[in-house]
Short mmCIF file of C-alpha atoms in Angstrom, two decimals:
data_model
loop_
_atom_site.label_atom_id
_atom_site.label_comp_id
_atom_site.label_asym_id
_atom_site.label_seq_id
_atom_site.Cartn_x
_atom_site.Cartn_y
_atom_site.Cartn_z
CA MET L 1 -0.01 -0.02 0.36
CA LYS L 2 2.65 2.23 0.95
CA LEU L 3 4.41 1.81 -2.17
CA SER L 4 1.48 2.11 -4.24
CA ILE L 5 0.95 5.60 -2.50
CA ALA L 6 4.54 6.36 -3.53
CA ILE L 7 4.11 5.30 -7.44
CA GLY L 8 1.00 7.76 -7.57
CA ALA L 9 3.01 10.27 -5.87
CA LEU L 10 4.96 10.21 -9.03
CA PHE L 11 2.33 11.61 -11.13
CA ALA L 12 1.51 14.53 -8.76
CA THR L 13 4.90 15.41 -8.47
CA SER L 14 5.07 15.78 -12.13
CA VAL L 15 1.95 17.98 -12.33
CA ALA L 16 3.48 19.95 -9.15
CA ALA L 17 6.53 20.67 -11.22
CA PHE L 18 5.27 23.26 -13.43
CA ALA L 19 2.69 24.87 -10.98
CA PRO L 20 3.25 28.20 -9.86
CA SER L 21 4.82 27.94 -6.37
CA SER L 22 7.55 29.78 -4.44
CA ILE L 23 10.63 27.75 -4.34
CA PRO L 24 12.52 27.81 -1.01
CA SER L 25 16.30 29.21 -1.44
CA ARG L 26 18.73 26.40 -0.78
CA THR L 27 20.97 26.76 2.19
CA VAL L 28 24.68 26.88 0.84
CA SER L 29 28.04 27.75 1.91
CA ALA L 30 29.76 30.94 0.64
CA SER L 31 31.83 28.96 -1.95
CA SER L 32 28.71 28.23 -4.11
CA SER L 33 26.20 31.15 -3.16
CA ALA L 34 25.36 31.65 -7.25
CA LEU L 35 24.22 29.14 -9.56
CA ASN L 36 26.81 28.57 -12.36
CA VAL L 37 29.75 30.30 -10.17
CA PHE L 38 31.17 28.57 -7.31
CA THR L 39 34.73 28.35 -6.13
CA SER L 40 36.45 25.34 -4.42
CA GLU L 41 39.77 25.28 -1.96
CA VAL L 42 40.37 21.47 -3.26
CA PHE L 43 39.70 21.42 -7.00
CA LYS L 44 40.98 23.99 -9.82
CA THR L 45 37.51 25.54 -11.17
CA GLU L 46 37.69 27.05 -14.79
CA ASP L 47 35.33 29.62 -16.44
CA VAL L 48 34.03 28.19 -19.69
CA LYS L 49 31.62 30.39 -22.15
CA PHE L 50 28.67 28.88 -24.38
CA ALA L 51 27.25 31.53 -26.58
CA ASP L 52 26.23 34.37 -24.02
CA THR L 53 26.65 32.35 -21.31
CA THR L 54 29.78 31.72 -19.02
CA GLU L 55 29.81 28.91 -16.37
CA THR L 56 31.94 28.01 -14.18
CA ILE L 57 33.07 24.02 -14.30
CA VAL L 58 35.70 21.49 -12.77
CA ARG L 59 37.80 19.32 -15.17
CA GLY L 60 38.07 15.70 -13.93
CA GLY L 61 40.57 13.21 -14.42
CA ARG L 62 42.61 10.54 -12.82
CA ASP L 63 45.46 12.84 -12.02
CA LEU L 64 43.06 14.72 -9.52
CA PHE L 65 42.50 11.55 -7.12
CA PRO L 66 45.46 12.40 -4.87
CA LEU L 67 42.97 15.03 -4.12
CA LEU L 68 40.16 13.02 -2.80
CA PRO L 69 41.59 12.66 0.52
CA LYS L 70 41.19 16.21 1.14
CA ALA L 71 37.56 16.66 -0.42
CA PHE L 72 36.17 13.63 1.42
CA GLU L 73 37.51 14.87 4.82
CA GLY L 74 35.59 13.40 7.71
CA VAL L 75 34.15 10.57 5.48
CA LYS L 76 35.19 7.09 6.67
CA GLU L 77 32.32 5.24 5.76
CA ILE L 78 30.21 5.53 2.63
CA GLY L 79 26.67 3.77 2.14
CA VAL L 80 25.56 3.19 -1.51
CA ILE L 81 21.92 2.19 -1.11
CA GLY L 82 20.30 -0.06 -3.83
CA TRP L 83 21.69 -1.92 -7.13
CA GLY L 84 19.58 -0.37 -10.04
CA SER L 85 21.24 1.64 -12.98
CA GLN L 86 23.31 3.69 -10.96
CA ALA L 87 24.33 2.02 -7.71
CA PRO L 88 26.76 -0.87 -9.14
CA ALA L 89 28.57 1.40 -11.03
CA GLN L 90 28.90 4.41 -8.94
CA ALA L 91 29.85 1.95 -5.92
CA GLN L 92 32.74 0.22 -7.96
CA ASN L 93 34.00 3.51 -9.09
CA LEU L 94 34.25 4.99 -5.83
CA ARG L 95 35.93 2.21 -4.31
CA ASP L 96 38.39 2.04 -7.30
CA SER L 97 39.28 5.32 -7.11
CA PHE L 98 39.46 5.45 -3.23
CA ASN L 99 41.97 2.22 -3.62
CA GLU L 100 44.07 4.30 -6.11
CA ALA L 101 44.31 7.42 -4.08
CA GLY L 102 45.10 5.31 -0.98
CA CYS L 103 42.31 6.71 0.75
CA ASP L 104 40.88 4.40 3.76
CA ILE L 105 37.18 5.02 2.82
CA LYS L 106 35.12 2.00 3.17
CA VAL L 107 32.28 2.02 0.66
CA ARG L 108 29.29 -0.75 1.56
CA ILE L 109 26.24 -1.75 -0.39
CA GLY L 110 23.21 -1.61 1.72
CA LEU L 111 20.36 -3.82 0.22
CA ARG L 112 16.55 -4.91 1.04
CA GLU L 113 16.66 -7.98 3.33
CA GLY L 114 16.22 -11.07 0.72
CA SER L 115 17.05 -8.88 -2.18
CA SER L 116 18.11 -10.98 -5.42
CA SER L 117 20.80 -8.22 -5.83
CA PHE L 118 23.13 -9.48 -2.76
CA GLU L 119 24.35 -12.16 -5.42
CA GLU L 120 25.31 -9.64 -7.72
CA ALA L 121 26.83 -7.52 -5.43
CA ARG L 122 29.08 -10.33 -4.39
CA GLU L 123 30.16 -11.06 -7.80
CA VAL L 124 31.85 -7.60 -8.12
CA GLY L 125 33.62 -7.94 -4.77
CA PHE L 126 31.44 -6.94 -2.10
CA SER L 127 30.59 -9.14 0.69
CA GLU L 128 29.24 -9.75 4.11
CA ASP L 129 32.57 -11.16 5.25
CA ALA L 130 34.32 -8.15 4.39
CA ASP L 131 31.74 -5.79 6.21
CA THR L 132 30.84 -4.13 2.68
CA LEU L 133 27.64 -5.53 1.98
CA GLY L 134 24.30 -5.76 4.24
CA GLU L 135 20.78 -4.89 4.94
CA MET L 136 20.12 -1.23 3.72
CA PHE L 137 18.91 0.18 7.37
CA ASP L 138 22.22 -1.33 9.04
CA ILE L 139 24.39 0.23 6.35
CA ILE L 140 22.48 3.70 6.57
CA LYS L 141 23.01 3.83 10.25
CA LYS L 142 27.29 3.44 9.86
CA SER L 143 27.40 5.85 6.95
CA ASP L 144 28.98 9.38 6.98
CA LEU L 145 27.99 9.85 3.48
CA VAL L 146 24.50 7.86 2.37
CA MET L 147 24.44 7.88 -0.99
CA LEU L 148 20.54 7.09 -1.81
CA LEU L 149 20.16 5.52 -5.08
CA ILE L 150 16.73 3.47 -4.84
CA SER L 151 13.95 3.93 -7.34
CA ASP L 152 12.05 6.95 -6.81
CA ALA L 153 8.97 5.27 -5.90
CA ALA L 154 10.91 3.57 -3.15
CA GLN L 155 12.63 7.00 -1.71
CA ALA L 156 9.14 8.40 -1.33
CA ALA L 157 7.69 5.55 0.87
CA LEU L 158 10.93 4.94 2.91
CA TYR L 159 12.12 8.66 3.44
CA LYS L 160 11.39 9.06 7.12
CA GLU L 161 12.96 5.79 8.14
CA ILE L 162 16.00 6.51 6.08
CA PHE L 163 16.05 10.13 7.80
CA ALA L 164 15.43 8.65 11.19
CA ALA L 165 18.43 6.02 10.32
CA MET L 166 21.00 8.44 9.36
CA LYS L 167 23.55 9.37 12.17
CA PRO L 168 24.13 12.80 13.26
CA GLY L 169 26.29 14.64 10.97
CA ALA L 170 25.89 12.39 8.05
CA THR L 171 25.31 13.59 4.64
CA LEU L 172 22.50 12.65 2.33
CA GLY L 173 23.75 12.11 -1.44
CA LEU L 174 21.29 11.69 -4.25
CA SER L 175 21.65 11.20 -8.05
CA HIS L 176 18.30 12.38 -9.04
CA GLY L 177 16.06 15.47 -7.40
CA PHE L 178 12.83 13.85 -7.46
CA LEU L 179 12.71 13.28 -3.61
CA LEU L 180 12.89 17.10 -3.22
CA GLY L 181 9.94 17.59 -5.53
CA TYR L 182 7.94 14.96 -3.46
CA LEU L 183 8.61 16.41 -0.31
CA GLU L 184 7.50 19.55 -1.42
CA SER L 185 4.34 18.56 -3.03
CA ILE L 186 3.32 17.21 0.41
CA GLY L 187 4.68 20.28 2.47
CA GLU L 188 7.59 18.34 3.51
CA SER L 189 11.41 19.13 3.64
CA PHE L 190 14.89 17.53 4.11
CA PRO L 191 15.93 17.68 8.09
CA GLU L 192 17.66 20.91 8.42
CA ASP L 193 20.62 19.45 10.81
CA MET L 194 22.02 17.53 7.34
CA ASP L 195 23.83 18.17 4.62
CA VAL L 196 22.23 17.36 1.19
CA ILE L 197 24.00 17.05 -2.16
CA ALA L 198 23.57 15.55 -5.57
CA VAL L 199 25.93 14.29 -8.24
CA CYS L 200 24.19 13.55 -11.44
CA PRO L 201 25.80 11.67 -14.07
CA LYS L 202 24.50 12.27 -17.60
CA GLY L 203 24.45 8.56 -18.76
CA MET L 204 22.99 5.23 -17.85
CA GLY L 205 24.76 3.33 -15.09
CA PRO L 206 26.52 1.00 -17.13
CA SER L 207 27.98 3.66 -19.29
CA VAL L 208 29.42 5.42 -16.02
CA ARG L 209 31.41 1.99 -15.38
CA ARG L 210 32.40 1.07 -18.76
CA LEU L 211 33.84 5.07 -19.50
CA TYR L 212 35.48 4.97 -16.08
CA GLU L 213 37.27 1.95 -17.18
CA GLN L 214 38.13 3.13 -20.39
CA GLY L 215 39.63 6.16 -18.34
CA LYS L 216 42.38 3.78 -16.85
CA GLU L 217 43.91 4.11 -20.47
CA VAL L 218 42.63 7.69 -21.68
CA ASN L 219 42.72 10.17 -18.75
CA GLY L 220 39.82 12.02 -18.91
CA ALA L 221 37.41 9.45 -20.07
CA GLY L 222 34.08 9.05 -17.97
CA ILE L 223 30.36 10.91 -17.77
CA ASN L 224 29.97 14.23 -17.38
CA ALA L 225 27.82 15.04 -14.29
CA SER L 226 26.10 18.02 -12.65
CA PHE L 227 26.06 18.34 -8.81
CA ALA L 228 24.00 20.44 -6.43
CA VAL L 229 24.38 21.67 -2.96
CA HIS L 230 20.77 22.07 -1.62
CA GLN L 231 22.01 22.01 2.09
CA ASP L 232 25.30 22.68 3.65
CA LYS L 233 25.10 22.49 7.27
CA SER L 234 28.77 21.49 7.74
CA GLY L 235 30.33 24.01 5.10
CA LYS L 236 32.01 21.07 3.50
CA ALA L 237 29.12 19.94 0.89
CA ASN L 238 30.31 21.86 -2.03
CA GLU L 239 33.94 19.93 -1.93
CA LEU L 240 32.44 16.45 -1.00
CA ALA L 241 29.90 16.91 -4.19
CA LEU L 242 33.09 17.76 -6.37
CA GLY L 243 35.33 15.04 -5.03
CA TRP L 244 32.26 12.69 -5.58
CA GLY L 245 32.06 13.55 -8.95
CA VAL L 246 35.83 13.48 -9.81
CA ALA L 247 35.62 9.75 -7.98
CA LEU L 248 32.92 9.08 -10.40
CA GLY L 249 35.42 9.65 -13.21
CA SER L 250 33.25 12.64 -14.44
CA PRO L 251 35.45 14.36 -17.10
CA PHE L 252 33.22 17.82 -16.64
CA MET L 253 31.29 18.94 -13.39
CA PHE L 254 28.84 21.70 -13.64
CA GLU L 255 26.27 23.16 -11.13
CA THR L 256 22.49 22.91 -11.02
CA THR L 257 20.20 22.74 -7.99
CA LEU L 258 18.03 19.84 -6.99
CA THR L 259 15.25 21.74 -8.32
CA SER L 260 16.28 22.28 -11.74
CA GLU L 261 17.61 18.67 -12.16
CA TYR L 262 13.94 17.29 -11.26
CA LYS L 263 12.15 19.54 -13.42
CA SER L 264 14.59 19.29 -16.51
CA ASP L 265 14.03 15.41 -15.95
CA ILE L 266 10.36 15.17 -15.98
CA TYR L 267 10.20 17.60 -19.06
CA GLY L 268 12.99 15.98 -20.98
CA GLU L 269 12.89 12.42 -20.30
CA ARG L 270 9.18 12.07 -19.22
CA GLY L 271 7.34 14.87 -21.00
CA ILE L 272 9.58 14.93 -24.30
CA LEU L 273 10.81 11.54 -24.68
CA LEU L 274 8.16 9.32 -23.35
CA GLY L 275 5.05 11.89 -24.13
CA ALA L 276 5.81 14.21 -26.83
CA VAL L 277 7.70 11.73 -29.06
CA HIS L 278 4.60 9.12 -28.65
CA GLY L 279 2.22 11.92 -29.28
CA ILE L 280 3.74 13.35 -32.27
CA VAL L 281 4.41 10.42 -33.90
CA GLU L 282 0.25 9.02 -33.49
CA SER L 283 -1.04 13.02 -34.42
CA LEU L 284 1.11 12.70 -37.61
CA TYR L 285 -0.35 9.29 -38.38
CA ARG L 286 -3.88 10.48 -38.02
CA ARG L 287 -3.34 13.31 -40.00
CA TYR L 288 -1.75 11.23 -42.89
CA GLN L 289 -4.86 9.46 -42.66
CA ARG L 290 -6.82 12.22 -43.09
CA GLN L 291 -5.33 13.53 -46.14
CA GLY L 292 -5.98 10.12 -47.87
CA MET L 293 -3.50 7.79 -46.88
CA SER L 294 -4.14 4.29 -45.97
CA ALA L 295 -3.15 3.11 -42.78
CA GLU L 296 -0.28 1.06 -44.11
CA GLN L 297 1.00 4.08 -46.06
CA ALA L 298 0.57 6.56 -42.78
CA PHE L 299 2.58 4.08 -40.72
#
């Protein structure tokens, strides 16, 4: 029942995304006070110009891995929750990057009790014996950074339990802004005492992993990613988000907001790819038939 309500919320959020509303200002550090203009004390930033727009970016690359310990300062344990498209790639990329950088940060996988994905996680090197694989809430409780990569519907159904399980001072990490849209649609918000960040690769999980591995031979190969700092209670969220993107192997990182991320996703993927393309094809099919074509010719 809870999951059914959450699935329904997907549609409610989609409608609410474009309704006139006041969007609360995000709480960020001085280092990322303006969209598209940010600074970093760890990574070199660069201003690039697209037509009449200038945007600040960070160029990634494996040569930046030695900077990861500083970017992840205070983070000793990361919980990657889920095993869908993004989680397998992101977990493996982070684990490999930390190993190469000489970081002692532990990456764990958290899954539902009895999930069939346990075996898949074991096949790529995560295990209960090594304390890198376990039940999701047990992993959440241990983690300094909780990378919540479960489905939109599951996030909507379980967010209260997830927030309650997170230890004080832990950071919530997302790769999609849907949860913000859902919380706003029901008049709720993230707990104020935690950092909330996002790193959103611009490609499917298998590509994130495949191009990361290609980057072992070609420095800079990878999937570009946007990043967002929605709440910065610690003052370190900006560097952590950038470090996450570097560890994923992203060759370019640019700033966005959780609101912009989920609205553009709804418009581009659900509106254009899943809705408009089908609608345009069907309307042309009917138009051609009205103009005298047979059904076969119109098709």
